[in-house]
Tab-separated table of C-alpha atoms and ligand atoms in Angstrom:
chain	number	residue	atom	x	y	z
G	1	UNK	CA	126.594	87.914	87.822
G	2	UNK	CA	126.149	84.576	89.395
G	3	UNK	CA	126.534	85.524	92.857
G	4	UNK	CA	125.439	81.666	94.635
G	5	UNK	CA	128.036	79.381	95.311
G	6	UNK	CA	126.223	76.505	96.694
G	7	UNK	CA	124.782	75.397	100.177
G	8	UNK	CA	127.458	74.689	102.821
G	9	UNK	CA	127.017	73.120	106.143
G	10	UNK	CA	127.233	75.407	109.037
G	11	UNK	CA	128.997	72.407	111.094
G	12	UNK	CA	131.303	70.628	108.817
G	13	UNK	CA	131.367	73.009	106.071
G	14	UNK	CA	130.654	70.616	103.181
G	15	UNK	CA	129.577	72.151	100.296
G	16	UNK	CA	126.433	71.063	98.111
G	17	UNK	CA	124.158	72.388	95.042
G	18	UNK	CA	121.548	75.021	95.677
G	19	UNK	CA	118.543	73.070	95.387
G	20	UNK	CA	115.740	72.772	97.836
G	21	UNK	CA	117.364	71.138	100.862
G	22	UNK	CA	118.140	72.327	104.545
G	23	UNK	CA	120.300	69.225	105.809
G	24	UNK	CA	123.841	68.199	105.738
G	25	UNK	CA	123.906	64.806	103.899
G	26	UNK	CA	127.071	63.709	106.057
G	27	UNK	CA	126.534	65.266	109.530
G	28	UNK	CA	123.047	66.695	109.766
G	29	UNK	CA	123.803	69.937	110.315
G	30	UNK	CA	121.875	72.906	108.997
G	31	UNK	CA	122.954	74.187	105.582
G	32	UNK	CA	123.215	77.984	104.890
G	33	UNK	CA	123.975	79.841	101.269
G	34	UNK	CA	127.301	80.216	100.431
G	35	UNK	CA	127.703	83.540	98.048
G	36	UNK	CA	130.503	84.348	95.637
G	37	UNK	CA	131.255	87.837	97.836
G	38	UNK	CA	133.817	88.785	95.348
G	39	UNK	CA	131.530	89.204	92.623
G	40	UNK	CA	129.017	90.891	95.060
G	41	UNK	CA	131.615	93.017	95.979
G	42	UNK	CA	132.624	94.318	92.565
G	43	UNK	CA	129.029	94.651	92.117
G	44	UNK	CA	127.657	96.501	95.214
G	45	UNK	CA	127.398	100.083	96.166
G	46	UNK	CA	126.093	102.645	98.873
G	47	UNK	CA	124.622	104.456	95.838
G	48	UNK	CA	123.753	101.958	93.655
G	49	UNK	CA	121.467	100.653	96.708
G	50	UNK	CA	120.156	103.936	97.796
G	51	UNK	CA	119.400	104.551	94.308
G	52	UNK	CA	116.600	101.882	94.189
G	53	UNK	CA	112.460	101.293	95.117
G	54	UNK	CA	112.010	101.249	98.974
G	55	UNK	CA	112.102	97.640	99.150
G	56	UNK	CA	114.004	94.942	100.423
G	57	UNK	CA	114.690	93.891	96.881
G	58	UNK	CA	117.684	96.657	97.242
G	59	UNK	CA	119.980	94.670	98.272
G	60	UNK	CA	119.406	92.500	95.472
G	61	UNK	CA	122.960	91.728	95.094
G	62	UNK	CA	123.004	90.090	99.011
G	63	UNK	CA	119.924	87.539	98.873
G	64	UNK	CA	119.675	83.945	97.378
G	65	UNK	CA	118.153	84.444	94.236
G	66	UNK	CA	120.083	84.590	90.529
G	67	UNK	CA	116.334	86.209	88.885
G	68	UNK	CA	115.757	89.895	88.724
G	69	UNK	CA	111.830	89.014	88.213
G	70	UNK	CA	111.423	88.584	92.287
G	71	UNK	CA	107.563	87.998	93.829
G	72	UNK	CA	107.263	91.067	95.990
G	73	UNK	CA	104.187	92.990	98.140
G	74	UNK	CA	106.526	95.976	98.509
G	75	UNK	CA	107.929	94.565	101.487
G	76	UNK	CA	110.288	96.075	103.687
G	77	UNK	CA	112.214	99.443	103.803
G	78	UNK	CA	109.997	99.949	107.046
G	79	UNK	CA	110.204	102.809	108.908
G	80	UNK	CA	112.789	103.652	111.626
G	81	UNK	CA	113.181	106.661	113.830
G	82	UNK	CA	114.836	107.956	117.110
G	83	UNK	CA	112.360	106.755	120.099
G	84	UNK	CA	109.605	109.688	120.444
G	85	UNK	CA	109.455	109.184	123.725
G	86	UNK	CA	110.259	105.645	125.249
G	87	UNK	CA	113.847	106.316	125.062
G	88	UNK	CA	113.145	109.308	127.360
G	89	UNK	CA	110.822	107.362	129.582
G	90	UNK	CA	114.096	104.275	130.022
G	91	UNK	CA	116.904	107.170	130.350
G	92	UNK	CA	118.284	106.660	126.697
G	93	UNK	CA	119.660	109.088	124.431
G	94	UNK	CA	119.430	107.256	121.626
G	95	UNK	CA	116.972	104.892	121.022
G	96	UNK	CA	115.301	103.536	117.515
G	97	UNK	CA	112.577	101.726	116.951
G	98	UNK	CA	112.575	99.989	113.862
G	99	UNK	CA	108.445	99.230	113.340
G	100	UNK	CA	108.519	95.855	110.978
G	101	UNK	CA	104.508	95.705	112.387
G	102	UNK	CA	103.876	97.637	108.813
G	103	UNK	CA	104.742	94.992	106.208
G	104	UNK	CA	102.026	93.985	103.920
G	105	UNK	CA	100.496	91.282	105.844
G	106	UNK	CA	101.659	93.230	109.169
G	107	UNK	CA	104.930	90.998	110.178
G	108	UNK	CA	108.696	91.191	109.455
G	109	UNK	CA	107.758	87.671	107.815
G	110	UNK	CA	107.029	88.874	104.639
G	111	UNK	CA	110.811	89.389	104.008
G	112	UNK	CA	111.701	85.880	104.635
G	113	UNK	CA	108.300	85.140	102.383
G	114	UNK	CA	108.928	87.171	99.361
G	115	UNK	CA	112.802	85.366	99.308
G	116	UNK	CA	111.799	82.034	99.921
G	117	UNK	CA	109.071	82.277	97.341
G	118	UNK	CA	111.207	83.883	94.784
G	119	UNK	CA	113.754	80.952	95.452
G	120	UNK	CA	110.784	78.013	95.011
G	121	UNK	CA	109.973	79.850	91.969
G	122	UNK	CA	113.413	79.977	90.623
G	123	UNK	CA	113.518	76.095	91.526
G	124	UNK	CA	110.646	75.161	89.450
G	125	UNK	CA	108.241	74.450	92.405
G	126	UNK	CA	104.195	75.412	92.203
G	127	UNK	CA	103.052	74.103	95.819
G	128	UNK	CA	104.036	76.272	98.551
G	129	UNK	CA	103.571	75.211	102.262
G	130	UNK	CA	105.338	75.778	105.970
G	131	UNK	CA	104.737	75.345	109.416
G	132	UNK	CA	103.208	78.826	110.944
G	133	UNK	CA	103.062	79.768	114.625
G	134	UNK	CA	100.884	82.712	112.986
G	135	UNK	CA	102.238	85.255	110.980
G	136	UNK	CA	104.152	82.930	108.494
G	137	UNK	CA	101.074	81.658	107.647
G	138	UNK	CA	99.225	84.599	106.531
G	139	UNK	CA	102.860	85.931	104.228
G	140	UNK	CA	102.984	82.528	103.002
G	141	UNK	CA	99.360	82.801	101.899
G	142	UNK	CA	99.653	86.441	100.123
G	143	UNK	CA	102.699	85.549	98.081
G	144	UNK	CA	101.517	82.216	97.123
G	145	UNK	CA	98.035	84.032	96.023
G	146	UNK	CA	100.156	86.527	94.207
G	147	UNK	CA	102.504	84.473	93.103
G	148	UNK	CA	99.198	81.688	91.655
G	149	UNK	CA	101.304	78.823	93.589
G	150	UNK	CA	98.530	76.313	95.516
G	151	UNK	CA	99.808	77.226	99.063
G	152	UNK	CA	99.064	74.837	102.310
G	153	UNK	CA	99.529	76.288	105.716
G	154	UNK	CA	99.879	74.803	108.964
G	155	UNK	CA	99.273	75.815	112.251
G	156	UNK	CA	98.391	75.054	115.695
G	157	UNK	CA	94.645	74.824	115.714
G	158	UNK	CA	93.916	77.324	118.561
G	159	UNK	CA	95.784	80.549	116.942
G	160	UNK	CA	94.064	84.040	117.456
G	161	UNK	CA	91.421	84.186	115.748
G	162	UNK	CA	93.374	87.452	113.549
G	163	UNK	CA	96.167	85.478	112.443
G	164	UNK	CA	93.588	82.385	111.086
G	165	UNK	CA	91.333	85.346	109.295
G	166	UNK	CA	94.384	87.353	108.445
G	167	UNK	CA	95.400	84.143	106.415
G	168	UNK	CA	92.112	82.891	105.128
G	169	UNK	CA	91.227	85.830	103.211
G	170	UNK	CA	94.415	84.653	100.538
G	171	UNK	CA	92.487	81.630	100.352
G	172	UNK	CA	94.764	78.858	101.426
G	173	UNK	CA	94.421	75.417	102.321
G	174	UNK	CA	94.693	75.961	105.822
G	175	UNK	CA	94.978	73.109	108.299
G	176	UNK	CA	94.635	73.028	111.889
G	177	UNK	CA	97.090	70.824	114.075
G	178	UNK	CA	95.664	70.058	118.026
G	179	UNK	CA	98.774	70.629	118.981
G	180	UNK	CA	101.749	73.513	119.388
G	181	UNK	CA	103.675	74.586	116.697
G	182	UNK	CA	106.888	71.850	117.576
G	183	UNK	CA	104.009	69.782	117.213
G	184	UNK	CA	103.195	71.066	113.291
G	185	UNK	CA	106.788	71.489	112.427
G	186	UNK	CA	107.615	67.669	113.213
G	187	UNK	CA	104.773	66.620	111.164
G	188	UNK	CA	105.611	69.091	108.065
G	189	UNK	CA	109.016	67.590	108.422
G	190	UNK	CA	107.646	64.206	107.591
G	191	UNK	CA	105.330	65.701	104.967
G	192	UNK	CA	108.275	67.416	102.972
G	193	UNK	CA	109.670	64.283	102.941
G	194	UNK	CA	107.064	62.801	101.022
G	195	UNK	CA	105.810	65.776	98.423
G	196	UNK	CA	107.684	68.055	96.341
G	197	UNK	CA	106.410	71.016	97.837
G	198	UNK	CA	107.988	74.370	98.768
G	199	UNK	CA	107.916	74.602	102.729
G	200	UNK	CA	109.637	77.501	103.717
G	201	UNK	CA	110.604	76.822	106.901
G	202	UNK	CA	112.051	73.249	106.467
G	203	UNK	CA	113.570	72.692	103.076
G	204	UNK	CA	114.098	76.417	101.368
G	205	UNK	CA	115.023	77.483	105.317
G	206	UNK	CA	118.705	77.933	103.932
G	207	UNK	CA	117.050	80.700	101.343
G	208	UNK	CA	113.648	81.807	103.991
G	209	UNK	CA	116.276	82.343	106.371
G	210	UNK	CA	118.525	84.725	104.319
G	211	UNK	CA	115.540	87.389	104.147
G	212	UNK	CA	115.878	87.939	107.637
G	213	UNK	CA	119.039	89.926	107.334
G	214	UNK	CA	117.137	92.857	105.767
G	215	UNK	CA	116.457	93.648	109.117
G	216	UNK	CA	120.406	94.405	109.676
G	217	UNK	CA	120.981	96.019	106.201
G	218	UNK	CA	118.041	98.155	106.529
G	219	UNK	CA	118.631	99.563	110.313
G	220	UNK	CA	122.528	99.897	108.715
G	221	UNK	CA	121.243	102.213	105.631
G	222	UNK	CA	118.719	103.957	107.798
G	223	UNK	CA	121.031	104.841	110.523
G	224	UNK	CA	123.191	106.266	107.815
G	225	UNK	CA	125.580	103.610	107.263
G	226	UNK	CA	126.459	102.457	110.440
G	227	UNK	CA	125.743	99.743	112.877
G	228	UNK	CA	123.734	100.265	115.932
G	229	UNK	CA	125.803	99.864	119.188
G	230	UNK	CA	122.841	97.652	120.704
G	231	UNK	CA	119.983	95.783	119.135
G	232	UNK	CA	116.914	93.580	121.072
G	233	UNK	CA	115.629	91.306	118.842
G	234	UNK	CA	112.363	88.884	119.958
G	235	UNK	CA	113.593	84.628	119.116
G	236	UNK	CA	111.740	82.459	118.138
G	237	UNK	CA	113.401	79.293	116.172
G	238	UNK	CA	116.142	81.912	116.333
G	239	UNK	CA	116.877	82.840	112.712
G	240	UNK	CA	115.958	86.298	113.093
G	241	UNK	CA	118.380	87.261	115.316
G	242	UNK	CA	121.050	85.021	113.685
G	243	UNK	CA	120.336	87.025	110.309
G	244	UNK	CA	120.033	90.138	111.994
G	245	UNK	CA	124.151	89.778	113.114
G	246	UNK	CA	124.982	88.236	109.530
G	247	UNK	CA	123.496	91.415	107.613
G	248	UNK	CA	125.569	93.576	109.819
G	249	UNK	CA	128.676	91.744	109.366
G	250	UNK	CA	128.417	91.220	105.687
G	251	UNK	CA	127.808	94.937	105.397
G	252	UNK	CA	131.138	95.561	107.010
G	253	UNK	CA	132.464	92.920	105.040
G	254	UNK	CA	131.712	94.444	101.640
G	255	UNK	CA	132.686	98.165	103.126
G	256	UNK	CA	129.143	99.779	103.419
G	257	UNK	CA	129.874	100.337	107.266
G	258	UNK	CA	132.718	101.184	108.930
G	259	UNK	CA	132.611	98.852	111.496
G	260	UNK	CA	130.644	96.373	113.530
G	261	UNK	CA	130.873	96.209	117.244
G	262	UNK	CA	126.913	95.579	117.733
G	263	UNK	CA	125.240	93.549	120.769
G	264	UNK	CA	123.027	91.593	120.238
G	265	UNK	CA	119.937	90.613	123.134
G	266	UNK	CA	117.369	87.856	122.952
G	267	UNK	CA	113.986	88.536	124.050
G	268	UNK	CA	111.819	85.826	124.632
G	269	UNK	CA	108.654	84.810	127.307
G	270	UNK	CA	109.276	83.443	130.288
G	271	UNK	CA	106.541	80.733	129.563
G	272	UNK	CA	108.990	79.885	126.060
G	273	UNK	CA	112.589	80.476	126.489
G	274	UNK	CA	114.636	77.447	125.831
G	275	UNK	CA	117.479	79.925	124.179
G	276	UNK	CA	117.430	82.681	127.245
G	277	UNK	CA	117.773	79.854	129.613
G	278	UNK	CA	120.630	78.288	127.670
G	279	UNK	CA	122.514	82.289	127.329
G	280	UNK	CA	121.564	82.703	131.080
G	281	UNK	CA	123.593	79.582	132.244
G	282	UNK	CA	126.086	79.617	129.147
G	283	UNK	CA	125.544	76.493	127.746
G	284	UNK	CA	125.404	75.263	123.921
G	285	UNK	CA	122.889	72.801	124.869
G	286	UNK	CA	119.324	74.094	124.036
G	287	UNK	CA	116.521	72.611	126.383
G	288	UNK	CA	113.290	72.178	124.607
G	289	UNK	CA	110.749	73.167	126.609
G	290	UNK	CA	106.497	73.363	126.248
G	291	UNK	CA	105.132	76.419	125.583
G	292	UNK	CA	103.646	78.199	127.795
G	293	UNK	CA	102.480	81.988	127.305
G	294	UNK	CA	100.009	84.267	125.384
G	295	UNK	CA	103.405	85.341	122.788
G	296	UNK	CA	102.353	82.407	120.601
G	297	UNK	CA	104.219	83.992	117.429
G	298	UNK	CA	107.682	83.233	119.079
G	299	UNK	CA	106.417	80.492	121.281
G	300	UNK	CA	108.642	77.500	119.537
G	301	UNK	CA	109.957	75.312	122.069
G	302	UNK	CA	112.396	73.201	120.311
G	303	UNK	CA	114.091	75.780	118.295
G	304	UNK	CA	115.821	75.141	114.737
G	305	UNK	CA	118.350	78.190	115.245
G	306	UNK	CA	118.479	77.973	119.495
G	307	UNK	CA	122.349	77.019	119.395
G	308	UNK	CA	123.246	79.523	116.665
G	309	UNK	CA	121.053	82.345	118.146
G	310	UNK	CA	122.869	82.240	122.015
G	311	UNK	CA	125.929	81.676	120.121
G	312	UNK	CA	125.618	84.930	118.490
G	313	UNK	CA	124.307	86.689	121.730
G	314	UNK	CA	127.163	85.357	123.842
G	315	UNK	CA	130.231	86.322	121.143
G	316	UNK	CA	128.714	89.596	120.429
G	317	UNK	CA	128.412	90.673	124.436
G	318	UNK	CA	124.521	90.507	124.106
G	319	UNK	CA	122.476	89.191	126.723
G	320	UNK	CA	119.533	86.925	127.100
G	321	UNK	CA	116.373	87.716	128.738
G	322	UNK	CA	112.418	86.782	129.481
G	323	UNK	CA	109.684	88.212	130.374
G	324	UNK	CA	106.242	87.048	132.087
G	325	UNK	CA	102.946	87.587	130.152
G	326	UNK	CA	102.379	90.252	132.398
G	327	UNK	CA	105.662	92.088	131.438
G	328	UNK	CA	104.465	91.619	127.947
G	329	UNK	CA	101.261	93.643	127.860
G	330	UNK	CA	102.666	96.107	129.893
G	331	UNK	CA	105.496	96.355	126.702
G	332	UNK	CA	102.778	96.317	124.728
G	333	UNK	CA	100.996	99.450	126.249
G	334	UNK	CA	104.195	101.205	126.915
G	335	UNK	CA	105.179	101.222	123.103
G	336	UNK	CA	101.846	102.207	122.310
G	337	UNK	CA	101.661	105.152	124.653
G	338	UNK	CA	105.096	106.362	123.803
G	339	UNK	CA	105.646	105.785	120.073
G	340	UNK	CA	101.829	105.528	118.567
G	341	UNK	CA	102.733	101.636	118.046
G	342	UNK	CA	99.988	99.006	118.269
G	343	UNK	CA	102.517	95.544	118.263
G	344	UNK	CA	101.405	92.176	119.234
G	345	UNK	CA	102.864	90.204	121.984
G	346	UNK	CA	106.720	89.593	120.205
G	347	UNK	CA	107.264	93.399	120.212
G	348	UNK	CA	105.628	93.501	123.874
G	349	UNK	CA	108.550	90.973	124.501
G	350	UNK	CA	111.557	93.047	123.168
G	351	UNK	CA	109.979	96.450	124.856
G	352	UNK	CA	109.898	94.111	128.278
G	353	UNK	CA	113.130	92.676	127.727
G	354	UNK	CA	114.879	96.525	126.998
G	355	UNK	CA	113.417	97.963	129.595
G	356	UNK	CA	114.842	94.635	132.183
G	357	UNK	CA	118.009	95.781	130.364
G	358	UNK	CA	117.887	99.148	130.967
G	359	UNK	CA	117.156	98.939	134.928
G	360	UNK	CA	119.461	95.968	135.193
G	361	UNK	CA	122.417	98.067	133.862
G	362	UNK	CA	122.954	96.120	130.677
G	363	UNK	CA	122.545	99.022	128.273
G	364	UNK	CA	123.926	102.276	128.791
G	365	UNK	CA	121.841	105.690	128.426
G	366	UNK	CA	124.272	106.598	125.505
G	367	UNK	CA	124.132	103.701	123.242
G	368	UNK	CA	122.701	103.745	120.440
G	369	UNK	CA	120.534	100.731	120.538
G	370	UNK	CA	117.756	99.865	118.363
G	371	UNK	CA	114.323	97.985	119.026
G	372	UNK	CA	112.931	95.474	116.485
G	373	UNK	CA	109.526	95.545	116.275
G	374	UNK	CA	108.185	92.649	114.340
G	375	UNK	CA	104.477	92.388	114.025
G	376	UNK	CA	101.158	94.268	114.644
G	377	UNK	CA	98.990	94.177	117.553
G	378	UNK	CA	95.880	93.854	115.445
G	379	UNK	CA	96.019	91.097	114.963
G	380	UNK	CA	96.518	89.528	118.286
G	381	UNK	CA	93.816	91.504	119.957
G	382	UNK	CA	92.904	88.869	122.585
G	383	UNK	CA	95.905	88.976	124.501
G	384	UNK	CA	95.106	92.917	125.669
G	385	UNK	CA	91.622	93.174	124.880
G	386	UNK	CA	90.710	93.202	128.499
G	387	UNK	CA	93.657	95.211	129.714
G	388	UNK	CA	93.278	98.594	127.992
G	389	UNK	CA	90.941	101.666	128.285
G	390	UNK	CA	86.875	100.918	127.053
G	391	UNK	CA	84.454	102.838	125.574
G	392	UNK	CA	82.160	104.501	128.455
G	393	UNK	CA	79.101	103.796	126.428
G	394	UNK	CA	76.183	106.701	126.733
G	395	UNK	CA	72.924	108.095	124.814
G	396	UNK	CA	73.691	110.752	122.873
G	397	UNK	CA	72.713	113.312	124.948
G	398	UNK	CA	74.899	116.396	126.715
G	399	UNK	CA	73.171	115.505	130.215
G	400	UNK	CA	74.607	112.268	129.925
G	401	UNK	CA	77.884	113.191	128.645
G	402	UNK	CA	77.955	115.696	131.485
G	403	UNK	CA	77.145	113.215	133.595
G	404	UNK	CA	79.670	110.785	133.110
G	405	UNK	CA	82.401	113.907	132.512
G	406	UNK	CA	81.903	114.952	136.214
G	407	UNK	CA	82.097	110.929	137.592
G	408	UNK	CA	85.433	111.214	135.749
G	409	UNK	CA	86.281	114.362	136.983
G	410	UNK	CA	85.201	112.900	141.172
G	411	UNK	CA	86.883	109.804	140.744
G	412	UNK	CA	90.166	110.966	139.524
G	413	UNK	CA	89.981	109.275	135.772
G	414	UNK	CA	90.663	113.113	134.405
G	415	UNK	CA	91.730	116.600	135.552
G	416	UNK	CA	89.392	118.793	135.150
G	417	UNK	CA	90.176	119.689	131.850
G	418	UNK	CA	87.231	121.768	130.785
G	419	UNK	CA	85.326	124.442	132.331
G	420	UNK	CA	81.997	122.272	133.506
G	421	UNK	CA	80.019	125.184	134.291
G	422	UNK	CA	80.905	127.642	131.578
G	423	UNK	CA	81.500	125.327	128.077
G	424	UNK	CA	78.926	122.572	129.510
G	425	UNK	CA	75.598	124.060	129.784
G	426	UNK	CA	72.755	121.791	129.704
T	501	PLP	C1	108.486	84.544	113.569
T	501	PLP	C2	108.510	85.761	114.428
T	501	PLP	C3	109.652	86.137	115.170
T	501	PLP	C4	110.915	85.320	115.319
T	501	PLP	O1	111.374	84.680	114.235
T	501	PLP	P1	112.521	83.551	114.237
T	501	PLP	O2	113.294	83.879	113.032
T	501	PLP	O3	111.809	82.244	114.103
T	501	PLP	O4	113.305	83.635	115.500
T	501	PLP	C5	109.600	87.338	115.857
T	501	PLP	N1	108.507	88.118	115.845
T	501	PLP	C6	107.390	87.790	115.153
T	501	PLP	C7	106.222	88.702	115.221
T	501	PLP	C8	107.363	86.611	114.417
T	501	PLP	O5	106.251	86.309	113.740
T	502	ZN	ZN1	127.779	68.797	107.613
């Protein structure tokens, strides 16, 4: 089965070859994959997918490749389950959380990674490269270890200090921008023009971007074949969330779900939301803006996707909204408390933004809605390390455990939750 058609422009709908290119040659507009969906379609099945590895590779049939020999870390098929308690805590029935934090290198990136790489591959190229606000960078650097392609990252220069180790360890040439990630991007822009290289994000972005609709396929499958009422998804250049809606609709397109009806919300940080503020005042004009806030993974300020994302949250009833780096940390806790999830500040953002949802009336207490969370607090330690409980630090000695047990006990840290003078004797 050949199942690519070609590249066609998302504005004037010219079609092209699928080679390594992201940019209509008439009227600049971004280019996506076209697919052949009657061939998919003859192909495809509920069984035939549930049948295979727990992978995103399963729905081989709907991503940009024609090779069955794909680079993959195991990647995706992440786990999902009705909110523990959060959902309880907000006053909804039916909440998911859909924990992307667990991917191999710990961020819903290593979808787009493992498709974009299997693309380059396909098209002959051995450099890999892209512009990183973080986690691309340290995906980009696995698969192009695994995959023995010589891999250059770039990122802004002051990342957290786990994202730059997190990446380093694959060995990469890694290099360091003063500046923010717009910053990077522009200048890997004018790099790509000059080097046949692989960068992900600029010219295989019609392929990269495809992997992100595993995150619609997968929530679709694990819900048992049916689309969510109400997703929050964190935006950054906005492809996510874009993908996110395609999945959904190309499942109901090909008959694996009944229907789709879903919402979808933006989160983003106050201190970086050019595509909130443009869903907030309904306007197709996307205001770049200078980042400002400690969510640095989704802090992109001149967003490639911006229009297409509030697009997709204004036709599909969704709604857009921020949240202050205080609001963050506090999502951050709350997810942790409730659902035994560490995330980093982009999953602090979509726990914010559902629960401004949720007391602003914009989600009801019996939808089911679904939370994507899309990368792991370890490795953004910083932003909470001074917010969250310490070790009390003793000798090891019962006096002085004692000790510090009844100064928790007087000042109200715990209940008295153990008889002090019969199971503590000194
Ligand atoms: C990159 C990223 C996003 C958003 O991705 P876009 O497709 O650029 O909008 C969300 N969360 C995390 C943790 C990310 O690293
Ligand atoms: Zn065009």
């Amino acid at each position: 089965m050949k199942k690519i058609k070609g590249l066609r422009c998302k504005e004037c709908g010219h079609e092209s070859p699928a080679i390594a290119k992201h940019v209509c040659e008439f009227c600049f507009g971004p280019l996506e994959v076209a697919y052949d969906y009657d061939a998919i379609r003859a192909e495809i099945s509920k069984e035939k997918i549930a049948s295979r590895p727990h992978n995103l590779w399963r729905y081989w049939e709907l991503l940009p490749v024609e090779t069955r020999d794909v680079l993959s870390l195991n990647e995706g098929f992440t786990p999902f389950w009705k909110s523990r308690n959060l959902g309880k805590l907000l006053g909804l029935k039916n909440l998911y959380i859909k924990n992307d934090a667990v991917n191999p290198t710990f961020s819903f990136k290593d979808r787009v990674v493992s498709v974009a790489l299997t693309r380059s591959r396909e098209l002959g190229f051995d450099v890999v490269a892209c512009a990183s606000t973080g986690n691309l960078a340290g995906s980009v650097a696995a698969y192009g270890a695994v995959g023995r392609f010589k891999t250059f990252v770039f990122i802004p220069a002051d990342l957290e200090l786990g994202k730059i180790v997190g990446a380093g360890v694959f060995d990469p040439i890694i290099v360091g921008i003063r500046g923010n990630y717009d910053e990077v991007n522009r200048l890997c822009a004018e790099i790509a023009d000059l080097f046949r290289w692989a960068f992900v994000n600029v010219n295989i972005r019609p392929y990269y971007s495809e992997g992100s609709k595993t995150l619609g396929f997968e929530v679709a499958e694990q819900l048992g074949w049916r689309a969510p009422d109400h997703v929050v998804v964190p935006v950054a250049s906005g492809s996510l969330l874009t993908k996110i809606h395609k999945g959904l609709r190309e499942f109901h397109q090909l008959g694996l779900i009944p229907e789709c009806h879903t919402r979808i919300s933006a989160a983003q940080a106050f201190g970086c939301a050019p595509v909130v503020t443009a869903i907030k005042e309904k306007s197709d004009i996307i205001k770049p803006v200078v980042p400002k806030t400690i969510a640095k993974s989704i802090a992109i300020g001149n967003p490639a996707d911006g229009y297409y994302a509030s697009q997709t949250v204004l036709s599909t009833g969704g709604v857009g909204e921020w949240a202050t780096d205080e609001e963050i940390i506090e999502g951050i806790r709350l997810l942790a408390r409730c659902e035994g999830v560490f995330t980093e500040t982009a999953g602090g953002t979509t726990v914010a933004v559902l629960k401004k949802l949720v007391e602003s009336g914009k989600i009801s207490a019996d939808e089911v809605v679904v939370a994507y969370i899309t990368g792991n607090g370890f490795k953004t330690q910083e932003s909470v390390q001074d917010r969250i409980s310490k070790p009390y630090t003793i000798e090891a000695r019962l006096s002085e455990f004692r000790a510090l047990y009844e100064n928790l006990v007087q000042t109200k840290r715990v209940e008295n939750v153990g008889s002090l003078e019969m199971k503590l004797s000194v």
